Short mmCIF file of C-alpha atoms and ligand atoms in Angstrom, two decimals:
data_model
loop_
_atom_site.label_atom_id
_atom_site.label_comp_id
_atom_site.label_asym_id
_atom_site.label_seq_id
_atom_site.Cartn_x
_atom_site.Cartn_y
_atom_site.Cartn_z
CA UNK U 1 109.08 241.72 -14.74
CA UNK U 2 112.75 241.62 -16.14
CA UNK U 3 113.00 242.82 -19.40
CA UNK U 4 115.52 240.89 -22.37
CA UNK U 5 115.08 244.34 -23.78
CA UNK U 6 114.15 247.47 -21.04
CA UNK U 7 114.05 250.36 -21.34
CA UNK U 8 117.15 251.80 -19.22
CA UNK U 9 119.61 250.23 -17.73
CA UNK U 10 121.85 250.72 -15.33
CA UNK U 11 121.54 254.47 -15.27
CA UNK U 12 122.82 254.45 -11.47
CA UNK U 13 126.82 252.77 -11.29
CA UNK U 14 128.97 251.84 -8.11
CA UNK U 15 130.94 255.40 -8.97
CA UNK U 16 127.18 256.98 -8.42
CA UNK U 17 127.43 255.61 -5.23
CA UNK U 18 131.42 256.07 -4.11
CA UNK U 19 130.10 259.57 -4.77
CA UNK U 20 127.96 259.03 -2.47
CA UNK U 21 129.14 257.64 0.20
CA UNK U 22 132.27 260.07 -0.02
CA UNK U 23 130.14 262.92 0.85
CA UNK U 24 128.31 261.32 3.45
CA UNK U 25 132.06 260.59 5.17
CA UNK U 26 131.77 264.35 6.06
CA UNK U 27 131.72 266.21 9.08
CA UNK U 28 128.93 268.64 9.64
CA UNK U 29 127.05 267.50 6.60
CA UNK U 30 124.72 270.14 4.57
CA UNK U 31 122.62 268.34 2.53
CA UNK U 32 120.63 270.86 1.88
CA UNK U 33 121.20 273.28 -1.52
CA UNK U 34 124.66 274.23 -0.50
CA UNK U 35 127.89 274.05 -2.24
CA UNK U 36 127.48 271.49 -3.76
CA UNK U 37 124.47 272.40 -6.17
CA UNK U 38 126.22 275.36 -6.84
CA UNK U 39 129.26 272.70 -7.87
CA UNK U 40 126.59 270.91 -10.33
CA UNK U 41 125.61 274.05 -11.60
CA UNK U 42 128.42 275.37 -12.94
CA UNK U 43 130.22 272.40 -14.44
CA UNK U 44 126.43 272.08 -16.35
CA UNK U 45 126.51 275.79 -17.57
CA UNK U 46 130.21 274.86 -18.63
CA UNK U 47 129.18 271.37 -19.83
CA UNK U 48 126.35 273.64 -21.81
CA UNK U 49 127.88 276.89 -22.86
CA UNK U 50 125.77 279.03 -20.89
CA UNK U 51 125.94 281.77 -18.08
CA UNK U 52 124.02 280.64 -15.59
CA UNK U 53 122.51 276.93 -14.34
CA UNK U 54 119.59 277.14 -11.62
CA UNK U 55 119.30 273.28 -9.77
CA UNK U 56 115.25 271.84 -9.16
CA UNK U 57 114.22 268.79 -7.86
CA UNK U 58 112.70 268.10 -11.71
CA UNK U 59 112.16 268.76 -15.01
CA UNK U 60 108.45 269.67 -14.98
CA UNK U 61 110.06 272.08 -11.57
CA UNK U 62 112.41 273.63 -14.03
CA UNK U 63 108.92 273.90 -16.73
CA UNK U 64 106.73 275.54 -13.97
CA UNK U 65 109.31 278.08 -12.73
CA UNK U 66 110.09 278.80 -16.55
CA UNK U 67 106.89 279.55 -17.53
CA UNK U 68 106.02 281.46 -13.85
CA UNK U 69 109.37 283.43 -14.92
CA UNK U 70 107.86 283.82 -18.55
CA UNK U 71 104.34 285.17 -17.15
CA UNK U 72 106.35 287.55 -14.47
CA UNK U 73 108.59 289.88 -17.58
CA UNK U 74 105.63 289.11 -20.55
CA UNK U 75 102.75 287.86 -19.27
CA UNK U 76 99.47 287.15 -19.78
CA UNK U 77 99.44 286.27 -22.96
CA UNK U 78 100.01 283.09 -25.82
CA UNK U 79 102.05 280.63 -25.53
CA UNK U 80 102.94 278.22 -29.00
CA UNK U 81 103.31 274.01 -26.87
CA UNK U 82 104.06 270.98 -29.21
CA UNK U 83 101.12 268.24 -29.16
CA UNK U 84 103.77 265.61 -28.31
CA UNK U 85 105.46 266.70 -25.45
CA UNK U 86 105.22 266.07 -21.39
CA UNK U 87 101.97 266.87 -19.18
CA UNK U 88 104.26 269.55 -16.86
CA UNK U 89 104.62 271.84 -20.59
CA UNK U 90 101.89 272.49 -21.22
CA UNK U 91 100.31 272.68 -17.22
CA UNK U 92 103.18 274.86 -16.57
CA UNK U 93 101.75 277.34 -19.10
CA UNK U 94 97.63 276.31 -17.60
CA UNK U 95 98.72 277.34 -14.37
CA UNK U 96 100.24 280.54 -15.13
CA UNK U 97 97.63 281.49 -16.71
CA UNK U 98 98.49 281.60 -19.84
CA UNK U 99 96.85 280.30 -23.62
CA UNK U 100 98.12 277.12 -24.73
CA UNK U 101 98.72 277.25 -28.49
CA UNK U 102 99.32 273.44 -30.08
CA UNK U 103 100.83 273.19 -33.07
CA UNK U 104 101.26 269.53 -35.16
CA UNK U 105 104.00 267.57 -34.89
CA UNK U 106 106.84 267.21 -37.68
CA UNK U 107 107.13 263.94 -38.83
CA UNK U 108 110.91 263.80 -39.58
CA UNK U 109 111.55 264.64 -35.77
CA UNK U 110 108.57 264.29 -33.99
CA UNK U 111 109.28 268.11 -33.04
CA UNK U 112 106.66 270.67 -33.62
CA UNK U 113 105.63 271.91 -37.45
CA UNK U 114 107.51 274.80 -37.87
CA UNK U 115 105.61 275.88 -40.75
CA UNK U 116 102.26 275.68 -37.87
CA UNK U 117 104.57 277.70 -35.63
CA UNK U 118 104.71 280.59 -37.90
CA UNK U 119 101.54 280.59 -39.15
CA UNK U 120 99.79 280.62 -35.01
CA UNK U 121 102.30 283.14 -33.74
CA UNK U 122 99.84 286.41 -33.80
CA UNK U 123 99.86 289.48 -31.67
CA UNK U 124 99.42 288.37 -28.34
CA UNK U 125 102.57 285.38 -28.57
CA UNK U 126 104.69 285.80 -25.68
CA UNK U 127 106.72 282.36 -26.32
CA UNK U 128 107.25 278.88 -28.36
CA UNK U 129 107.52 276.65 -25.69
CA UNK U 130 109.58 274.15 -28.06
CA UNK U 131 110.54 270.78 -26.73
CA UNK U 132 113.41 268.77 -28.23
CA UNK U 133 111.47 264.99 -28.94
CA UNK U 134 113.40 261.82 -27.81
CA UNK U 135 117.10 262.95 -29.21
CA UNK U 136 115.53 265.63 -32.06
CA UNK U 137 116.98 268.99 -32.79
CA UNK U 138 113.42 270.02 -32.80
CA UNK U 139 114.77 274.23 -34.61
CA UNK U 140 115.29 275.61 -37.84
CA UNK U 141 117.32 278.72 -38.79
CA UNK U 142 114.04 279.87 -40.35
CA UNK U 143 112.37 279.45 -37.39
CA UNK U 144 114.97 281.11 -35.12
CA UNK U 145 114.89 284.18 -36.83
CA UNK U 146 111.65 285.06 -37.47
CA UNK U 147 110.93 284.56 -34.06
CA UNK U 148 113.68 286.72 -33.32
CA UNK U 149 111.93 288.95 -35.97
CA UNK U 150 108.57 289.10 -34.17
CA UNK U 151 110.08 289.55 -30.68
CA UNK U 152 108.40 285.70 -29.82
CA UNK U 153 110.51 284.78 -27.00
CA UNK U 154 111.97 281.10 -27.98
CA UNK U 155 112.28 278.43 -24.46
CA UNK U 156 113.67 275.17 -25.35
CA UNK U 157 112.82 272.09 -23.56
CA UNK U 158 115.60 269.80 -23.49
CA UNK U 159 114.80 266.91 -20.82
CA UNK U 160 114.63 264.31 -23.69
CA UNK U 161 118.07 266.12 -25.49
CA UNK U 162 120.61 266.14 -23.35
CA UNK U 163 124.82 266.71 -25.81
CA UNK U 164 122.03 267.21 -28.96
CA UNK U 165 122.76 270.39 -31.12
CA UNK U 166 121.32 272.39 -34.13
CA UNK U 167 124.36 273.28 -35.98
CA UNK U 168 126.96 272.12 -33.52
CA UNK U 169 125.87 273.72 -30.92
CA UNK U 170 123.98 272.47 -27.82
CA UNK U 171 120.37 272.50 -27.76
CA UNK U 172 119.46 274.21 -24.79
CA UNK U 173 122.02 276.96 -25.65
CA UNK U 174 119.83 279.02 -28.55
CA UNK U 175 115.96 280.28 -25.97
CA UNK U 176 115.92 282.78 -24.10
CA UNK U 177 115.27 280.15 -21.50
CA UNK U 178 116.46 276.37 -21.19
CA UNK U 179 114.93 273.25 -19.42
CA UNK U 180 116.83 269.76 -18.83
CA UNK U 181 115.43 267.13 -16.63
CA UNK U 182 117.19 264.70 -14.82
CA UNK U 183 115.28 261.44 -13.87
CA UNK U 184 115.81 258.09 -14.02
CA UNK U 185 114.98 257.18 -17.95
CA UNK U 186 117.03 260.09 -19.28
CA UNK U 187 120.55 260.30 -20.37
CA UNK U 188 121.50 261.41 -16.95
CA UNK U 189 120.31 260.84 -13.69
CA UNK U 190 120.46 262.48 -10.35
CA UNK U 191 117.95 260.31 -9.21
CA UNK U 192 114.86 263.00 -9.53
CA UNK U 193 116.37 266.23 -10.67
CA UNK U 194 115.98 269.60 -13.34
CA UNK U 195 118.05 272.20 -14.83
CA UNK U 196 116.94 275.72 -15.79
CA UNK U 197 119.76 277.74 -17.99
CA UNK U 198 120.29 280.85 -19.17
CA UNK U 199 122.57 283.72 -19.73
CA UNK U 200 120.04 286.35 -19.03
CA UNK U 201 121.35 287.83 -14.93
CA UNK U 202 117.42 288.54 -14.56
CA UNK U 203 115.94 286.13 -14.90
CA UNK U 204 118.83 283.68 -12.91
CA UNK U 205 117.83 285.59 -10.36
CA UNK U 206 114.20 284.66 -11.12
CA UNK U 207 115.19 281.34 -11.18
CA UNK U 208 117.10 281.80 -7.62
CA UNK U 209 113.74 283.35 -5.53
CA UNK U 210 111.05 281.32 -7.27
CA UNK U 211 113.04 277.67 -6.57
CA UNK U 212 113.54 279.07 -2.64
CA UNK U 213 109.86 280.24 -1.55
CA UNK U 214 109.87 283.17 -3.44
CA UNK U 215 112.85 284.89 -1.21
CA UNK U 216 115.00 287.79 -2.08
CA UNK U 217 117.77 286.26 0.35
CA UNK U 218 118.64 283.51 -2.50
CA UNK U 219 119.51 286.06 -4.88
CA UNK U 220 123.02 285.40 -3.61
CA UNK U 221 124.04 288.65 -4.83
CA UNK U 222 124.77 290.86 -1.69
CA UNK U 223 124.50 294.22 -3.63
CA UNK U 224 120.76 293.72 -5.02
CA UNK U 225 120.02 291.97 -1.36
CA UNK U 226 120.87 294.74 1.14
CA UNK U 227 118.80 297.45 -1.97
CA UNK U 228 115.66 294.95 -1.27
CA UNK U 229 116.05 295.51 2.11
CA UNK U 230 115.97 298.83 2.06
CA UNK U 231 113.48 298.77 0.24
CA UNK U 232 111.17 296.82 2.94
CA UNK U 233 112.87 298.12 5.68
CA UNK U 234 109.56 297.21 8.14
CA UNK U 235 111.04 293.04 7.60
CA UNK U 236 113.23 290.61 8.50
CA UNK U 237 116.14 291.07 5.89
CA UNK U 238 115.78 286.80 5.57
CA UNK U 239 112.67 286.60 5.12
CA UNK U 240 111.20 289.42 2.27
CA UNK U 241 108.87 286.83 0.34
CA UNK U 242 108.79 288.67 -3.26
CA UNK U 243 106.75 286.06 -5.30
CA UNK U 244 104.30 283.98 -4.18
CA UNK U 245 106.03 280.54 -4.37
CA UNK U 246 106.81 277.39 -3.85
CA UNK U 247 110.24 275.33 -2.15
CA UNK U 248 111.24 273.19 -6.07
CA UNK U 249 115.23 272.73 -4.46
CA UNK U 250 117.27 269.88 -4.87
CA UNK U 251 120.24 268.08 -2.18
CA UNK U 252 123.87 267.93 -2.29
CA UNK U 253 123.17 264.18 -2.46
CA UNK U 254 120.88 264.26 -6.02
CA UNK U 255 124.40 267.69 -7.02
CA UNK U 256 127.19 265.04 -5.74
CA UNK U 257 125.16 262.41 -8.21
CA UNK U 258 124.36 265.01 -10.91
CA UNK U 259 128.72 265.75 -10.66
CA UNK U 260 129.53 262.49 -11.27
CA UNK U 261 126.94 261.71 -13.69
CA UNK U 262 128.21 264.01 -15.76
CA UNK U 263 131.74 262.67 -16.10
CA UNK U 264 130.43 260.12 -18.40
CA UNK U 265 127.99 261.49 -20.68
CA UNK U 266 129.84 262.63 -23.67
CA UNK U 267 130.92 259.41 -23.59
CA UNK U 268 127.86 257.63 -23.35
CA UNK U 269 125.98 259.32 -25.92
CA UNK U 270 128.60 258.88 -28.22
CA UNK U 271 127.75 255.08 -27.43
CA UNK U 272 123.54 256.36 -27.86
CA UNK U 273 123.86 258.07 -31.22
CA UNK U 274 126.47 254.69 -32.97
CA UNK U 275 123.18 252.44 -31.37
CA UNK U 276 120.25 254.62 -32.88
CA UNK U 277 121.99 254.56 -36.42
CA UNK U 278 122.57 250.81 -35.74
CA UNK U 279 119.12 249.78 -34.68
CA UNK U 280 117.79 252.55 -38.34
CA UNK U 281 119.47 250.83 -40.68
CA UNK U 282 118.48 246.96 -39.43
CA UNK U 283 114.70 247.80 -39.24
CA UNK U 284 113.25 246.94 -42.24
CA UNK U 285 111.65 250.74 -43.76
CA UNK U 286 108.47 248.69 -45.25
CA UNK U 287 107.73 248.39 -41.59
CA UNK U 288 108.96 250.65 -39.45
CA UNK U 289 109.60 255.11 -40.14
CA UNK U 290 113.31 254.87 -40.85
CA UNK U 291 113.86 258.09 -42.70
CA UNK U 292 114.28 260.52 -39.28
CA UNK U 293 116.54 263.91 -39.83
CA UNK U 294 119.22 262.59 -37.87
CA UNK U 295 121.28 266.40 -37.91
CA UNK U 296 122.94 267.05 -34.23
CA UNK U 297 120.71 264.28 -32.16
CA UNK U 298 121.59 262.13 -29.37
CA UNK U 299 118.65 259.98 -28.29
CA UNK U 300 117.75 258.45 -25.14
CA UNK U 301 115.57 255.97 -27.46
CA UNK U 302 114.71 254.29 -30.26
CA UNK U 303 111.50 255.62 -31.92
CA UNK U 304 109.54 252.30 -33.18
CA UNK U 305 106.63 254.16 -35.28
CA UNK U 306 104.88 251.37 -37.61
CA UNK U 307 104.79 253.13 -41.42
CA UNK U 308 101.03 252.07 -41.96
CA UNK U 309 98.00 252.83 -39.66
CA UNK U 310 96.63 249.65 -38.68
CA UNK U 311 94.96 248.78 -34.81
CA UNK U 312 95.54 244.89 -35.61
CA UNK U 313 99.33 245.56 -36.46
CA UNK U 314 99.24 247.29 -33.44
CA UNK U 315 97.89 244.44 -31.38
CA UNK U 316 99.94 242.46 -33.63
CA UNK U 317 103.57 244.59 -32.62
CA UNK U 318 102.86 244.30 -29.27
CA UNK U 319 101.70 240.83 -28.51
CA UNK U 320 105.53 240.22 -30.28
CA UNK U 321 107.19 243.30 -27.92
CA UNK U 322 105.52 241.38 -24.28
CA UNK U 323 106.43 237.56 -25.45
CA UNK U 324 109.72 238.85 -26.32
CA UNK U 325 109.96 240.99 -23.07
CA UNK U 326 110.74 243.82 -25.09
CA UNK U 327 109.56 247.00 -22.63
CA UNK U 328 108.12 249.72 -24.72
CA UNK U 329 105.59 252.96 -24.40
CA UNK U 330 102.57 253.86 -26.28
CA UNK U 331 102.78 257.28 -27.72
CA UNK U 332 106.48 257.85 -28.01
CA UNK U 333 106.96 261.13 -25.83
CA UNK U 334 104.67 261.74 -23.13
CA UNK U 335 101.77 259.10 -23.93
CA UNK U 336 101.28 260.83 -26.97
CA UNK U 337 98.80 263.74 -28.59
CA UNK U 338 98.21 265.81 -25.17
CA UNK U 339 95.17 267.01 -26.43
CA UNK U 340 93.61 263.71 -26.48
CA UNK U 341 94.47 264.02 -22.43
CA UNK U 342 91.63 264.57 -19.76
CA UNK U 343 93.43 267.12 -18.13
CA UNK U 344 93.33 269.39 -21.02
CA UNK U 345 89.75 268.94 -22.07
CA UNK U 346 88.12 272.27 -20.62
CA UNK U 347 91.03 273.75 -22.17
CA UNK U 348 90.91 272.64 -25.79
CA UNK U 349 86.99 273.27 -26.69
CA UNK U 350 86.85 274.04 -30.47
CA UNK U 351 90.29 271.74 -31.36
CA UNK U 352 89.18 269.75 -34.38
CA UNK U 353 91.32 266.83 -33.78
CA UNK U 354 91.55 266.48 -37.77
CA UNK U 355 93.70 269.03 -37.67
CA UNK U 356 96.24 267.03 -35.70
CA UNK U 357 96.95 264.07 -38.25
CA UNK U 358 101.36 263.80 -37.99
CA UNK U 359 100.82 263.51 -33.58
CA UNK U 360 98.09 261.17 -33.70
CA UNK U 361 99.84 258.29 -36.36
CA UNK U 362 102.48 258.44 -33.26
CA UNK U 363 99.83 258.79 -30.96
CA UNK U 364 98.25 254.99 -31.69
CA UNK U 365 101.52 254.11 -33.63
CA UNK U 366 104.43 255.16 -32.08
CA UNK U 367 106.67 253.86 -29.32
CA UNK U 368 109.72 254.03 -27.80
CA UNK U 369 112.08 251.62 -26.29
CA UNK U 370 115.37 251.02 -24.39
CA UNK U 371 118.86 252.73 -26.53
CA UNK U 372 120.67 252.59 -22.91
CA UNK U 373 124.91 253.14 -22.93
CA UNK U 374 125.38 249.34 -22.52
CA UNK U 375 123.52 248.52 -24.96
CA UNK U 376 125.71 245.90 -27.11
CA UNK U 377 125.12 245.68 -31.29
CA UNK U 378 124.26 242.08 -30.39
CA UNK U 379 121.60 243.27 -28.51
CA UNK U 380 119.51 245.56 -30.98
CA UNK U 381 120.58 243.36 -34.55
CA UNK U 382 118.68 240.69 -32.56
CA UNK U 383 115.32 243.22 -31.58
CA UNK U 384 115.66 244.26 -35.14
CA UNK U 385 115.35 240.90 -36.08
CA UNK U 386 111.92 240.27 -33.79
CA UNK U 387 110.73 243.43 -35.08
CA UNK U 388 111.31 242.50 -38.63
CA UNK U 389 110.15 239.31 -38.73
CA UNK U 390 106.54 240.06 -37.08
CA UNK U 391 104.05 239.69 -40.11
CA UNK U 392 101.32 242.95 -40.79
CA UNK U 393 98.10 242.52 -42.36
CA UNK U 394 99.22 246.00 -44.34
CA UNK U 395 102.59 246.16 -46.02
C1 LIG C 1 109.92 267.33 -22.21
C2 LIG C 1 109.98 266.75 -21.07
N1 LIG C 1 109.68 267.81 -20.11
C3 LIG C 1 109.42 267.86 -18.50
C4 LIG C 1 109.96 266.36 -18.20
C5 LIG C 1 109.28 266.69 -16.89
O1 LIG C 1 110.85 266.13 -16.30
P1 LIG C 1 110.52 265.55 -15.05
O2 LIG C 1 110.31 263.50 -14.86
O3 LIG C 1 112.24 265.17 -14.11
O4 LIG C 1 109.55 265.90 -13.98
C6 LIG C 1 110.12 265.39 -19.19
C7 LIG C 1 109.96 264.31 -18.47
O5 LIG C 1 110.25 262.70 -18.92
C8 LIG C 1 110.30 265.16 -20.82
O6 LIG C 1 109.79 264.63 -21.06
#
């Protein structure tokens, strides 16, 4: 469909095409993971402010490998997860045979409720896997200090919040491990892609091995590789599989696109921040939530949440969005309350949905619409006018 206001626009530009063409014009092409992947990892680490990054083929692969590393280092145990997030933040925990423990959201930032995290940490908790939802920061000093004191690992999912900050430092630098996604819909794209980031050398090594079949030769550290080869001297040094793993590698073409897109990320994020403010300042606060905690935010989408819960009003809103060709997704991040999804049925027996009121409001009455860099103020004002003129039953 041709949208008047799509979710994303022009996230793959002419200059990306030129960068790929340049790569393909080289002689003796190696397009599988090689130099450009390493260059992208180094430039990403520098941009983010961490020591190490590992480029993988999606954000969900980054989630899976991260929780696999957690299991190797700390398992078994419980992982506190959000109810509003992407499926892979929870499936990664289940597939690694760890127990997900769910918390409701904070309506001001759509991220995990700090109060509930603190209440649910116990002796079995090995990590909190916190998603920064749609460009909002979900961290506080209180939470970081509490988790440090309890020796619970903080893992950040920043797949939806590239460039957002807490206390002037980028999200993804606070957790022991952080994850990013470069899927088309996000702040920048490598078509498909994800990143695992850390300051911890052991985690870096594990991520590189697990990304590539569990093979020791992926370490990139000759001393270590030789030590392992000596230990397993009945095996070919090039084929020592240390863990039961898979192939989550990315490739040179996607890395070149990532390198090119990274050049405009900060500039584009500045526009996104400015545009979110125009949107929030012009929406009718009697009809929609506009009172978000904006400190450090960087949103790739506009959160559009009905203030009052009403299914008839929801119908009116969706009708109008369809008529005016404004593309939308209901449930904000990941389709809303994960506890309502069929894949979790066997894992949440005994959980009472009534204890998850905030995420349920967003599940039924929350949406997101596009906030892309080429979006002009005039279009935001038109979209707000359309939204404000809907005649709701409950006001
Ligand atoms: C919070 C979050 N985590 C993980 C992912 C998975 O990323 P990908 O689509 O690159 O697999 C997404 C995807 O949109 C996401 O929003």
